[in-house]
Amino acid sequence: MRGATPVRDALDGAMTAIGAAGCETPRLDAEVLFAHVLGVSRERLLTDRDLAIAGPDVRAVQNAVRRRAVEREPVAYITGSRGFRRLELAVDPRALIPRPETELLVELAVAKLPRGARVLDVGTGSGAVALALADERPDLLVSGSDVSEGALELARANGDRLGLRVVWLWADLLAGVPDTFEAIVSNPPYVAESERGGLAPEILRHEPAGALFAGPDGLNVIRPLVAQAGARASVCLLAVEIGAGQAVAVAELVRGAGFESVRAERDLAGIERVVVGQRGGIDARGSQAGESEVGEPGESRDRR
Ligand SMILES: C[S@@+](CC[C@H](N)C(=O)[O-])C[C@H]1O[C@@H](n2cnc3c(N)ncnc32)[C@H](O)[C@@H]1O
């Protein structure tokens, strides 16, 4: 093709630019961006020796690489999508990009919730947790709430596109939320203000601050959420994602709010990532791999 650049040459240039900007995974980033612009799989990008870039694709690739390298935009905001559990979700700066570790929250809820339970995902963002639950457990009655109108619009659009049934609610934590839920799951903001300086530019510049930060110790949202959930007699299961080193403090809050069995579940990196409290109607299951009692003798004090 006249004026066309072989993809591998263009990829090399893009990788160099992205790497020089300080991004951690320049090869992967460049491949994903090229595959997105050209509308081909990453596999084809690497195996089709005849693949070339020409015409408007040249400008589109240059623009995507500039956004990644110069603006430090996350790849998912540039491509507009991110995989989570079995779903491909639309993502944009109105909501946090769903993280792989949050899949643990879904995994636990899928395993622990009884048939037909009414479950609320507080701080639903893109709708990731609520939609994955509706997808994997169609028997559940799933709602998702957020205090951000923009996030709720995105979540609703994801639900409509995926054809998944979730009730969306605007609410500041549980204020004004109907008193009908047996389970609350949440990945709330939990980054301490003091950790702001240590965050990557991708996060700090582009993801919504209201989805990240929660006061001096990172617990300014978790504290009222746990107290409000505990005060509702209908809530038999509370599962909250936490940051590294927060398990002991959050388990104490959950126990103090009236939940009997309180456990911390570790993510694939071995970090205590979700605190689960159960009481009453939902049976407390026995320990599974990765679970540990927190705040009891012999508790983990892992503060990675
Ligand atoms: C860490 S993000 C999680 C988003 C999504 N659940 C996920 O896991 O990708 C936290 C979300 O909580 C929402 N949020 C923050 N404060 C809130 C509050 N007081 N009430 C309800 N939602 C809140 C934010 O707008 C944001 O969408």
PDB file of N, CA and C in Angstrom, residues 184 224 241 277 279:
ATOM      1  N   ILE A 184     -25.031  -5.835  51.583  1.00  0.00           N
ATOM      2  CA  ILE A 184     -24.396  -4.625  51.049  1.00  0.00           C
ATOM      3  C   ILE A 184     -22.992  -5.021  50.625  1.00  0.00           C
ATOM      4  N   PRO A 224     -18.757   5.579  58.122  1.00  0.00           N
ATOM      5  CA  PRO A 224     -20.225   5.746  58.129  1.00  0.00           C
ATOM      6  C   PRO A 224     -20.947   4.635  57.374  1.00  0.00           C
ATOM      7  N   GLU A 241     -14.512  -3.715  50.238  1.00  0.00           N
ATOM      8  CA  GLU A 241     -13.116  -3.746  49.791  1.00  0.00           C
ATOM      9  C   GLU A 241     -12.326  -2.701  50.572  1.00  0.00           C
ATOM     10  N   GLY A 277     -18.556  -9.207  56.888  1.00  0.00           N
ATOM     11  CA  GLY A 277     -19.249  -9.435  58.152  1.00  0.00           C
ATOM     12  C   GLY A 277     -20.586 -10.095  57.866  1.00  0.00           C
ATOM     13  N   ARG A 279     -24.239 -11.989  59.743  1.00  0.00           N
ATOM     14  CA  ARG A 279     -25.034 -12.205  60.955  1.00  0.00           C
ATOM     15  C   ARG A 279     -26.404 -12.724  60.551  1.00  0.00           C
TER      16      ARG A 279
END
